[in-house]
Amino acid sequence: MEKTLPEIIEAGVKAAITDLYQADGSSPEITLQSTRREFEGEFTVVTFPLTRLARKKPDEIAEQLGAYLKEQVKEIADYNVIKGFLNLVIADDYWRDFLLDAPVKEGYGNSPANGETVVVEFCSPNTNKPLHLGHVRNILLGWSSAQMLEAAGYDVKKVEIINDRGIAICKSMLAWQRFGEGATPQSTGSKPDHFVGNYYVLFDKKFQEEYKVWQETAEGKNVLAHLGKEGQSAEAFFKGYSKKYFNEYSVLGADAKAMLFKWEAGDADVRSLWEKMNNWVYEGYEETYQKFGVYFDKRYYESNTYVLGKDMIELGLEKGVFAKREDGSIFADLTDAKLSEKTLVRADGTSIYITQDLGTARLRYDDFGAKRMIYTVGDEQNHHFATLFELLKRLEEPYADGLYHLSYGMVDLPSGRMKSREGTIVDADDLMKEVIHEARLMSQERAATSELSEEEQDEIIRQIGMSALKFHIIKVGPQKRMMFDPKESVDMQGQTGPYVQNAYVRTRAVWRKAGNPDVSPAKNYTGLAPAERELVNQLYAFPSLVKTAAESYDPSLVAMFCYDLAKSLHKFWHDHSILSAESPEAIAFRLQLCKAVGNTLQKGMGLLGIEVPERM
RNA sequence: GGGCCCAUAGCUCAGCGGAUAGAGCACCUGACUUCUAAUCUGGCGGCCGCAGGUUCGAGUCCUGCUGGGCUCACCA
């Protein structure tokens, strides 16, 4: 493999130090960074760290290094020194030859396969209601991380774990059974997951009605009198007492719990109702996933996995990692790892959430042999995953060092946090509908594609709307809690998906117009304009950026890269003519430049799960 | 109370020890007979939460503080 520019420069600087200062050039860390926009050059050597070694002033070192490199290293054409910073100008020939090679080819940015498998889990919904904005962030993060890892050479398996059991789905089931009167998604014409979600909401409504009535009964008043705090209003008390009421007094609550009990006992009627309703939900989810353009290689269901993990407990006891209490419960003491004491099996022998997670981790390893597993889950579970990973490490599981919690912050609305009780949940399907609607309005206003068929226009509009939504969410780094303003999410100008798409469209438009041009003169092009150098330089950075983004599980890096590249393209487009450039060499070179930029934008956006249209 | 995370322009966000802290939105402004103006040009806008420390150099690293979030279940 050929050496990269940073490697070439670093080697040159080390040789220079040895030659110029008779010092050991192999030892120092060379500080190399990309040159700031306002100065000439592409790479910058910071000379401050070398002052001790060279025993000279920074400017003097920079000047001497620059002269040496210009003389000795053929890739370096020129240099300038500003306040101790040595800016290096890469030779035109190098940039030109580079451009005409890798970036114009298919698959630029991909690393060769490394033979390693990584499992990426994302989405992982509960089956009682439709997907919402929080899932959207999760899906986009998980999916694009998976794409980036694939580009970085991994064999990626995308999985989700579906929480298909428990009290929540029983609530929906009970409400449907009692109030549904045999209605189905087909009979009502609703999207099936929304249909089921509506019964979950209906359950809560009926429950609240029942609760309200109870509050006025002698029993309710008695509870208030005994447990209500001094000066607390009845309303405030009952608001906080709702969970307790559900478990101890509510008829509906008792019925829902009875249904859960029957489910666990394997009651045939309950199981068949459960399957029917869950299948509705899956049908609805599938539609949403397809609209997002995502899929899974394998699905895990908690109804299967919740019994797992017992063998891990045995293993832990054998290894002395876990211990038994007097009452029979089993726990792990993680206090020396700054985590708490964690119970794994209750005194009655039943297991809990984290136990099944232990079992599921092993199951996935058995399924795929992956030594790396990524869990895309909100940051409220940071502690849970820290505990889980620590336990697996102590169990000496072979994949324990490759576990990563892809943690992300909650999505807030301008009105504050999303709350189902207050009806401020932003539904994923509605959101898509809205951005596509907005894209349609913008498109009608422009009428740039009006001669295309209606189907073609619809497809373009869909791609534009989805890119606005996806880009808007992905451009924010995962760790940060983010503000989601619906008004801004439908923006199509500025730092947005459509802005990047538009740059791609331009690179395609010029090629359509050019027909089947002869690009061979490009190899004789000389005297690159600053805007051209800038673009080639950005293209040059793409493969390593993909690697960095993949290793840090941060798709926002790719999003910002695409934006920056698109911005440079737009600027170049404005300042330079392509098809009527001054020479055949320039025309050919710029066409190839457009091809490479379009190619890279398509690849980069593809990593984010965003499509680019040929026209817009 | 312990642990983790966050705080940068009016708003949403970049900035991962280096140069005069950057984008987008909003507001003001100029450019379409041209390879598509979903674009481009110019302007406005900052005690980088506060106080110390380390360093040739700190928005970035360390300590303390303030404000916000999450979490510390024999819940999932």
XYZ file of C-alpha atoms (C1' of nucleotides) in Angstrom:
692
model
C 0.000 0.000 0.000
C 1.177 3.483 -0.796
C 2.049 5.832 1.975
C -0.470 8.449 2.963
C 0.371 12.134 2.940
C 0.534 12.393 6.732
C 2.954 9.460 6.749
C 5.068 11.038 4.024
C 5.186 14.377 5.799
C 5.964 12.851 9.153
C 8.815 10.848 7.697
C 10.106 13.980 5.969
C 10.009 16.033 9.152
C 11.849 13.336 11.090
C 14.533 13.122 8.435
C 14.825 16.903 8.478
C 15.299 16.983 12.230
C 18.034 14.401 12.000
C 19.791 16.187 9.144
C 19.330 19.771 10.264
C 19.786 19.533 14.006
C 21.768 16.325 14.405
C 19.092 15.311 16.884
C 17.336 11.982 17.107
C 14.497 12.557 14.704
C 12.713 9.330 15.438
C 11.626 10.210 18.930
C 9.507 13.365 18.831
C 5.769 13.397 18.287
C 5.109 15.362 15.141
C 2.041 17.536 15.509
C 0.338 17.510 12.137
C -3.043 19.024 11.412
C -5.034 20.198 8.456
C -4.402 23.794 7.484
C -7.026 26.321 8.399
C -9.065 27.654 5.549
C -7.682 31.176 5.640
C -4.099 30.099 4.912
C -2.520 28.546 1.867
C -1.715 24.850 2.123
C -3.293 21.574 3.122
C -1.211 20.287 6.015
C 0.342 22.172 8.899
C 3.262 21.206 11.085
C 3.222 22.808 14.523
C 6.799 23.614 15.437
C 6.409 24.661 19.086
C 6.991 21.139 20.418
C 10.274 20.984 18.496
C 11.868 24.062 20.029
C 13.613 22.199 22.817
C 15.031 19.633 20.456
C 16.207 22.091 17.817
C 17.115 24.847 20.262
C 15.776 27.456 17.898
C 12.785 29.730 17.651
C 9.590 28.318 16.172
C 9.622 30.559 13.085
C 13.203 29.659 12.354
C 12.514 25.934 12.668
C 9.456 26.249 10.457
C 11.427 28.099 7.807
C 14.230 25.522 7.801
C 11.863 22.545 7.830
C 9.821 24.064 5.036
C 12.841 24.629 2.816
C 14.077 21.107 3.522
C 10.740 19.476 2.758
C 10.205 21.467 -0.405
C 13.620 20.366 -1.588
C 13.521 16.711 -0.505
C 9.894 15.608 -0.683
C 8.393 15.582 -4.141
C 4.783 15.684 -2.910
C 5.424 19.033 -1.242
C 5.419 21.890 -3.719
C 5.641 24.879 -1.450
C 5.331 26.151 2.097
C 4.663 29.238 4.134
C 5.312 30.091 7.752
C 2.935 31.953 9.991
C 3.682 32.465 13.667
C 5.435 29.163 14.149
C 3.054 27.167 11.989
C 4.500 25.564 8.889
C 1.855 25.276 6.182
C 2.633 22.788 3.437
C 1.270 22.978 -0.064
C 0.799 19.629 -1.774
C 1.877 19.395 -5.419
C -0.792 19.762 -8.083
C 0.361 16.578 -9.778
C -0.151 14.609 -6.624
C -3.702 15.860 -6.127
C -4.565 15.373 -9.776
C -3.262 11.816 -9.942
C -4.953 10.997 -6.679
C -8.311 12.323 -7.847
C -8.241 10.401 -11.096
C -7.557 7.167 -9.280
C -9.510 6.154 -6.160
C -12.334 8.679 -5.609
C -13.857 8.325 -9.071
C -14.258 4.611 -8.533
C -17.094 2.708 -6.965
C -16.673 1.853 -3.294
C -14.395 4.744 -2.370
C -14.284 4.969 1.415
C -14.621 1.233 2.038
C -11.937 -0.635 3.907
C -11.165 -4.235 2.992
C -12.998 -6.891 5.000
C -11.261 -7.639 8.273
C -12.987 -10.953 8.970
C -14.502 -9.749 12.231
C -18.180 -9.884 13.053
C -19.989 -7.244 15.063
C -23.576 -7.364 16.290
C -25.438 -4.050 16.382
C -28.649 -3.936 18.347
C -31.010 -1.026 17.883
C -34.629 0.086 18.148
C -35.854 -2.644 20.527
C -39.427 -1.467 21.056
C -42.232 -2.509 23.384
C -45.101 -3.980 21.449
C -47.897 -2.051 23.089
C -47.564 1.160 21.071
C -46.254 2.620 17.816
C -42.732 3.943 17.337
C -42.022 7.532 18.330
C -39.359 10.199 17.969
C -37.110 8.523 20.534
C -37.108 5.326 18.453
C -36.323 7.424 15.393
C -33.092 8.691 16.906
C -32.269 5.192 18.035
C -32.937 3.675 14.609
C -30.908 6.324 12.784
C -27.958 6.004 15.149
C -27.978 2.222 15.167
C -28.443 1.864 11.456
C -25.775 4.353 10.458
C -23.314 2.924 12.971
C -23.921 -0.456 11.398
C -23.352 0.977 7.920
C -20.150 2.698 9.005
C -18.807 -0.458 10.619
C -19.557 -2.346 7.430
C -17.643 0.247 5.415
C -14.787 -0.080 7.898
C -14.532 -3.757 7.040
C -16.681 -5.551 9.598
C -19.267 -8.191 8.935
C -22.234 -6.538 10.639
C -25.316 -8.277 12.000
C -28.228 -5.970 12.769
C -30.540 -7.214 15.477
C -33.363 -5.968 17.649
C -34.826 -7.372 20.800
C -38.549 -7.007 21.027
C -40.193 -6.613 24.367
C -43.294 -8.568 23.487
C -44.423 -9.643 26.919
C -45.396 -8.130 30.235
C -48.136 -6.053 31.739
C -48.157 -3.387 29.004
C -49.276 -5.617 26.153
C -51.787 -7.244 28.521
C -53.389 -3.857 29.001
C -53.881 -3.480 25.255
C -55.193 -7.042 25.045
C -57.659 -6.539 27.854
C -58.955 -3.259 26.439
C -59.430 -4.811 23.023
C -61.140 -7.868 24.437
C -63.470 -5.815 26.567
C -64.203 -2.760 24.426
C -63.011 -3.663 20.936
C -66.169 -5.404 19.774
C -64.190 -7.494 17.358
C -62.690 -4.537 15.481
C -59.516 -5.179 13.472
C -56.994 -2.928 11.728
C -58.629 -3.963 8.452
C -62.153 -3.190 9.611
C -61.162 0.240 10.895
C -58.611 0.998 8.207
C -55.912 1.850 10.756
C -52.226 1.114 10.651
C -52.023 -2.035 12.784
C -49.490 -0.847 15.384
C -51.470 2.333 15.899
C -54.597 0.233 16.219
C -53.058 -1.723 19.087
C -51.603 1.431 20.631
C -55.052 2.976 20.716
C -56.244 0.149 22.959
C -53.323 0.765 25.265
C -54.450 4.379 25.520
C -58.054 3.269 25.922
C -57.067 1.020 28.804
C -55.491 3.953 30.588
C -58.568 6.076 29.966
C -60.899 3.431 31.407
C -58.511 2.904 34.278
C -58.477 6.631 35.069
C -62.293 6.670 35.034
C -62.416 3.755 37.408
C -59.782 5.396 39.620
C -61.761 8.637 39.732
C -64.894 6.839 40.900
C -62.930 4.918 43.518
C -61.498 8.136 44.931
C -65.000 9.119 46.007
C -65.763 5.795 47.693
C -65.356 5.225 51.406
C -62.276 3.116 50.688
C -60.694 5.840 48.612
C -61.384 8.521 51.158
C -60.041 6.319 53.897
C -56.753 5.805 52.035
C -56.432 9.538 51.498
C -57.101 10.258 55.169
C -54.471 7.754 56.340
C -51.728 8.252 53.774
C -52.195 11.798 52.523
C -49.629 14.224 53.792
C -50.376 17.348 55.743
C -51.450 20.147 53.425
C -51.420 17.913 50.318
C -54.398 18.259 48.006
C -56.452 15.163 47.219
C -55.573 15.596 43.565
C -51.855 15.654 44.222
C -52.051 12.643 46.482
C -54.007 10.507 44.056
C -51.717 11.438 41.217
C -48.826 9.842 43.038
C -50.872 6.944 44.338
C -51.957 5.667 40.945
C -49.436 2.827 40.674
C -50.329 1.576 44.128
C -54.013 1.757 43.289
C -53.433 -0.243 40.131
C -51.772 -3.007 42.082
C -53.980 -3.116 45.155
C -57.504 -1.929 44.469
C -58.174 -1.576 40.746
C -60.475 -4.103 39.102
C -58.976 -3.426 35.682
C -55.519 -3.693 37.207
C -56.373 -7.052 38.739
C -57.794 -8.226 35.419
C -54.673 -7.161 33.525
C -52.483 -8.920 36.054
C -54.661 -12.002 35.857
C -54.151 -11.964 32.110
C -50.397 -11.746 32.530
C -50.564 -14.675 34.946
C -52.537 -16.716 32.422
C -50.031 -15.782 29.744
C -47.221 -17.075 31.905
C -49.171 -20.254 32.583
C -49.493 -20.751 28.832
C -53.284 -20.320 28.659
C -54.264 -21.082 25.058
C -56.840 -18.297 24.627
C -54.601 -15.618 26.087
C -51.650 -16.796 24.046
C -53.608 -16.695 20.838
C -54.931 -13.202 21.549
C -51.386 -12.155 22.426
C -50.068 -13.514 19.160
C -52.804 -11.848 17.177
C -52.183 -8.425 18.672
C -48.413 -8.661 18.527
C -48.579 -9.689 14.894
C -50.598 -6.579 14.189
C -47.903 -4.548 15.845
C -45.136 -6.245 13.864
C -47.014 -5.629 10.654
C -47.195 -1.942 11.502
C -43.543 -1.759 12.548
C -42.477 -3.421 9.335
C -44.137 -0.685 7.350
C -42.352 1.977 9.406
C -38.985 0.233 9.102
C -39.402 0.024 5.356
C -40.124 3.717 5.151
C -36.943 4.351 7.085
C -35.107 1.954 4.817
C -33.861 -0.262 7.640
C -34.069 -3.980 8.309
C -32.776 -6.524 10.778
C -30.820 -9.710 10.212
C -32.352 -11.288 13.276
C -35.002 -10.527 15.828
C -34.957 -11.646 19.409
C -38.149 -11.820 21.431
C -38.213 -11.404 25.162
C -40.911 -14.044 25.403
C -38.095 -16.428 24.420
C -35.098 -14.803 26.038
C -36.530 -13.974 29.463
C -35.888 -17.500 30.628
C -32.235 -17.333 29.595
C -29.326 -16.654 31.857
C -29.748 -19.422 34.420
C -26.655 -21.191 33.142
C -24.740 -17.935 33.426
C -25.783 -17.777 37.066
C -24.457 -21.295 37.608
C -21.219 -20.333 35.922
C -20.924 -17.259 38.111
C -21.435 -19.246 41.274
C -18.839 -21.795 40.163
C -16.326 -19.075 39.431
C -17.075 -17.397 42.725
C -18.104 -14.214 40.925
C -21.644 -14.476 42.318
C -22.716 -15.411 45.811
C -25.825 -16.691 47.541
C -27.525 -14.857 50.374
C -29.160 -16.581 53.323
C -32.624 -16.125 51.845
C -31.538 -17.939 48.671
C -31.217 -14.875 46.415
C -28.088 -14.589 44.304
C -26.064 -11.423 43.830
C -22.778 -10.032 42.574
C -20.764 -7.588 44.611
C -19.500 -4.933 42.210
C -18.712 -2.278 44.781
C -14.987 -2.511 44.025
C -15.761 -1.464 40.449
C -17.629 1.593 41.726
C -20.915 -0.137 40.943
C -23.432 -1.382 43.428
C -24.300 -4.787 44.775
C -26.503 -6.327 42.110
C -29.141 -8.986 42.701
C -29.471 -11.495 39.880
C -31.957 -14.038 41.160
C -34.748 -13.296 43.606
C -35.204 -15.199 46.852
C -38.105 -17.049 45.219
C -35.797 -18.287 42.462
C -37.187 -16.123 39.649
C -34.806 -14.104 37.569
C -34.786 -10.446 36.632
C -34.027 -8.205 33.693
C -30.263 -8.254 33.868
C -30.176 -12.022 34.125
C -31.840 -12.409 30.751
C -29.425 -9.839 29.327
C -26.565 -12.081 30.422
C -28.187 -14.996 28.672
C -29.002 -12.984 25.559
C -25.395 -11.827 25.212
C -24.246 -15.440 25.231
C -27.012 -16.404 22.805
C -25.851 -13.784 20.325
C -22.292 -14.940 20.630
C -23.423 -18.471 19.903
C -25.507 -17.243 16.961
C -22.880 -15.118 15.269
C -19.507 -15.698 16.920
C -19.169 -11.921 17.208
C -16.499 -10.584 19.520
C -18.008 -7.127 19.353
C -21.559 -6.258 20.296
C -23.093 -2.801 20.186
C -26.193 -1.911 22.174
C -28.002 1.185 20.961
C -29.952 2.247 24.026
C -30.771 5.598 25.671
C -28.405 7.058 28.259
C -30.834 6.479 31.119
C -29.528 2.922 30.998
C -25.840 3.809 31.302
C -25.656 2.276 34.742
C -27.445 -0.873 33.667
C -24.997 -1.499 30.841
C -21.972 -0.670 32.957
C -23.206 -3.354 35.346
C -23.994 -5.858 32.592
C -20.580 -5.442 30.952
C -18.792 -5.741 34.282
C -20.630 -8.975 35.033
C -19.770 -10.444 31.622
C -16.163 -9.446 32.084
C -16.009 -11.209 35.427
C -17.581 -14.269 33.870
C -14.662 -14.107 31.418
C -16.931 -14.283 28.398
C -14.899 -14.261 25.164
C -16.676 -11.178 23.797
C -16.530 -9.205 27.066
C -13.926 -6.723 25.850
C -15.886 -5.928 22.702
C -19.076 -4.732 24.357
C -20.168 -1.172 23.763
C -23.195 0.751 24.893
C -24.023 3.234 22.123
C -25.645 5.654 24.492
C -27.571 8.670 23.340
C -29.413 11.525 24.978
C -33.128 11.998 25.066
C -34.910 13.977 22.374
C -36.648 17.034 23.803
C -39.344 19.138 22.225
C -39.531 22.935 22.458
C -42.353 22.318 24.918
C -40.055 20.126 27.014
C -39.835 16.400 27.416
C -42.143 14.022 25.544
C -44.798 12.630 27.862
C -47.413 10.115 26.827
C -49.729 11.240 29.578
C -49.720 14.768 28.230
C -50.084 13.621 24.665
C -46.816 15.221 23.570
C -45.404 12.054 22.030
C -44.218 12.684 18.485
C -45.207 9.687 16.386
C -42.669 8.341 13.888
C -45.187 7.818 11.089
C -46.721 11.272 11.517
C -43.266 12.798 11.463
C -42.410 11.212 8.133
C -45.739 12.243 6.686
C -45.117 15.813 7.746
C -41.617 16.192 6.292
C -42.697 14.597 3.025
C -45.647 16.953 2.883
C -43.312 19.883 3.397
C -40.964 18.584 0.709
C -43.924 18.394 -1.658
C -44.810 22.025 -1.059
C -41.242 23.138 -1.707
C -41.036 20.997 -4.814
C -44.275 22.382 -6.239
C -43.000 25.871 -5.685
C -39.815 25.145 -7.622
C -41.348 23.001 -10.338
C -37.866 21.868 -11.395
C -38.941 18.290 -12.025
C -42.408 18.945 -13.390
C -41.809 17.141 -16.682
C -41.164 13.860 -14.870
C -43.909 11.337 -14.261
C -45.927 11.605 -11.096
C -44.378 8.407 -9.702
C -40.882 9.727 -10.298
C -41.721 13.032 -8.668
C -43.253 11.278 -5.661
C -40.136 9.213 -5.239
C -37.917 12.306 -5.327
C -40.144 14.127 -2.864
C -40.042 11.162 -0.528
C -36.259 11.072 -0.684
C -35.995 14.785 0.000
C -38.371 14.742 2.945
C -36.713 11.735 4.538
C -33.280 13.247 4.101
C -34.396 16.439 5.844
C -35.651 14.426 8.805
C -32.767 12.001 9.030
C -29.993 14.537 8.555
C -31.537 16.858 11.095
C -31.329 14.175 13.756
C -28.045 12.532 12.767
C -26.046 15.756 12.594
C -26.161 16.065 16.374
C -23.559 14.001 18.233
C -25.120 10.994 20.001
C -24.120 11.779 23.534
C -25.920 15.071 23.698
C -29.503 15.435 24.700
C -31.009 17.090 21.672
C -33.716 19.614 21.014
C -36.091 18.624 18.250
C -38.038 21.517 16.838
C -40.526 20.161 14.271
C -40.366 23.487 12.425
C -36.615 23.156 11.941
C -36.762 19.493 11.036
C -38.627 20.308 7.815
C -36.093 22.959 6.784
C -34.633 22.259 3.363
C -32.074 25.047 3.262
C -28.741 25.526 4.947
C -27.218 22.741 7.005
C -29.730 20.117 5.880
C -30.118 16.867 3.994
C -31.619 18.511 0.893
C -28.656 20.895 0.747
C -26.326 17.913 0.442
C -28.654 16.169 -1.986
C -28.705 19.292 -4.117
C -24.925 19.216 -4.397
C -25.124 15.611 -5.566
C -27.829 16.526 -8.084
C -25.579 19.212 -9.516
C -22.735 16.769 -10.030
C -25.167 14.537 -11.923
C -26.696 17.359 -13.935
C -23.390 18.363 -15.436
C -22.692 14.795 -16.482
C -26.129 14.455 -18.075
C -25.456 17.589 -20.033
C -21.942 16.449 -20.995
C -23.244 13.242 -22.505
C -20.376 10.834 -23.024
C -17.341 13.081 -22.697
C -13.719 12.190 -23.224
C -12.128 12.650 -19.799
C -8.646 11.492 -20.772
C -7.232 15.058 -21.001
C -7.774 15.341 -17.239
C -4.431 13.650 -16.621
C -2.641 16.610 -18.188
C -4.435 19.257 -16.176
C -2.169 21.635 -14.258
C -2.641 24.684 -12.103
C -5.453 23.612 -9.804
C -7.640 26.437 -8.563
C -7.947 26.839 -4.781
C -11.549 25.606 -4.878
C -10.406 22.489 -6.743
C -7.583 21.812 -4.304
C -10.033 22.228 -1.476
C -12.414 19.641 -2.923
C -9.700 17.094 -3.664
C -8.276 17.587 -0.214
C -11.669 16.890 1.335
C -12.129 13.794 -0.784
C -8.710 12.643 0.354
C -9.808 12.730 3.982
C -12.949 10.652 3.452
C -11.713 7.084 4.039
C -9.974 7.889 7.300
C -12.974 9.894 8.425
C -15.223 6.884 7.879
C -12.877 4.784 9.958
C -12.788 7.339 12.764
C -16.561 7.705 12.731
C -17.046 3.937 12.789
C -14.597 3.410 15.640
C -16.221 6.142 17.706
C -19.780 5.168 16.684
C -20.487 8.743 15.732
C -22.430 9.228 12.475
C -22.599 12.980 13.078
C -18.985 13.114 11.872
C -20.054 11.710 8.521
C -23.014 14.093 8.370
C -20.779 17.100 8.949
C -18.301 15.814 6.400
C -21.041 15.531 3.782
C -22.234 19.014 4.591
C -18.746 20.487 4.290
C -18.111 18.700 1.010
C -21.464 19.822 -0.379
C -20.695 23.359 0.685
C -17.365 23.336 -1.145
C -19.066 21.909 -4.229
C -21.725 24.603 -4.223
C -19.080 27.286 -3.876
C -16.990 25.742 -6.655
C -20.098 25.507 -8.833
C -20.805 29.158 -8.348
C -17.275 30.372 -9.033
C -16.224 28.085 -11.894
C -17.687 26.947 -15.121
C -17.272 23.277 -15.907
C -18.413 22.546 -19.443
C -17.213 25.892 -20.720
C -13.940 25.847 -18.805
C -10.856 27.377 -20.421
C -9.307 24.151 -21.761
C -10.236 20.544 -22.591
C -7.970 19.522 -19.710
C -9.895 21.700 -17.277
C -13.257 20.441 -18.541
C -12.187 16.836 -18.200
C -10.653 17.372 -14.783
C -13.685 19.165 -13.421
C -16.014 16.510 -14.740
C -13.962 13.900 -12.924
C -13.963 16.080 -9.855
C -17.765 16.226 -10.003
C -17.928 12.495 -10.427
C -15.715 11.926 -7.396
C -17.627 14.405 -5.249
C -20.986 12.933 -6.292
C -19.691 9.460 -5.667
C -18.454 10.403 -2.213
C -21.598 12.285 -1.268
C -23.683 9.311 -2.290
C -21.497 6.977 -0.267
C -21.414 9.269 2.778
C -25.151 9.863 2.789
C -25.681 6.159 2.206
C -23.805 5.478 5.433
C -26.420 7.604 7.160
C -29.254 5.739 5.493
C -30.028 8.720 3.280
C -30.707 8.339 -0.437
C -29.679 10.894 -3.037
C -31.906 11.601 -6.061
C -30.618 12.132 -9.590
C -32.717 15.250 -9.909
C -34.645 17.495 -7.599
C -25.823 11.444 49.628
C -22.586 8.440 45.697
C -21.670 7.760 40.332
C -22.107 9.338 35.142
C -23.378 13.176 31.494
C -24.294 18.264 29.851
C -23.256 23.954 29.919
C -19.921 27.760 23.408
C -23.654 33.718 19.273
C -30.938 35.386 20.271
C -32.058 29.785 18.756
C -30.054 24.714 17.101
C -25.272 22.806 17.027
C -19.537 22.019 15.445
C -14.927 22.560 17.618
C -11.572 15.741 20.537
C -3.916 20.478 23.590
C -2.424 24.791 18.792
C -3.198 30.243 14.766
C -7.976 35.921 15.012
C -13.530 30.223 18.601
C -16.832 28.270 13.540
C -21.565 26.677 10.799
C -26.870 26.800 10.052
C -31.376 29.311 11.483
C -33.293 34.219 12.530
C -32.446 39.507 11.080
C -30.287 43.093 7.293
C -28.027 42.900 2.122
C -26.527 41.918 -3.113
C -26.583 38.138 -7.279
C -30.969 34.100 -11.622
C -31.243 34.920 -20.256
C -25.837 30.686 -17.553
C -23.624 23.162 -16.178
C -30.762 23.523 -11.726
C -30.894 30.012 -7.058
C -33.258 23.736 -2.261
C -27.438 27.971 -4.466
C -23.921 31.834 -3.806
C -21.979 37.232 -1.733
C -21.590 40.724 2.221
C -23.246 42.307 7.221
C -25.043 41.700 12.404
C -24.080 38.741 16.498
C -19.305 35.568 21.905
C -16.389 37.311 30.033
C -16.694 29.377 25.522
C -21.449 28.744 33.215
C -17.887 30.679 37.568
C -12.987 30.339 40.179
C -8.276 28.272 40.480
C -4.309 24.959 38.449
C -1.049 22.251 34.625
C 1.327 23.938 29.790
C 5.501 27.503 25.284
C 0.006 27.334 24.287
C -6.595 25.701 27.479
C -13.405 26.260 24.858
C -10.477 21.501 24.927
C -6.692 18.457 30.428
C -6.970 18.599 36.308
C -9.453 20.482 40.999
C -13.405 23.076 43.318
C -18.098 25.552 42.738
C -23.014 26.861 40.294
C -27.084 25.316 37.241
C -29.573 21.262 34.462
C -30.298 15.922 33.242
C -29.889 10.640 34.137
C -28.996 6.903 37.593
C -27.874 4.174 42.204
C -34.855 -1.905 42.417
C -35.229 -8.898 44.577
C -39.099 -3.059 37.786
C -38.399 -3.660 32.433
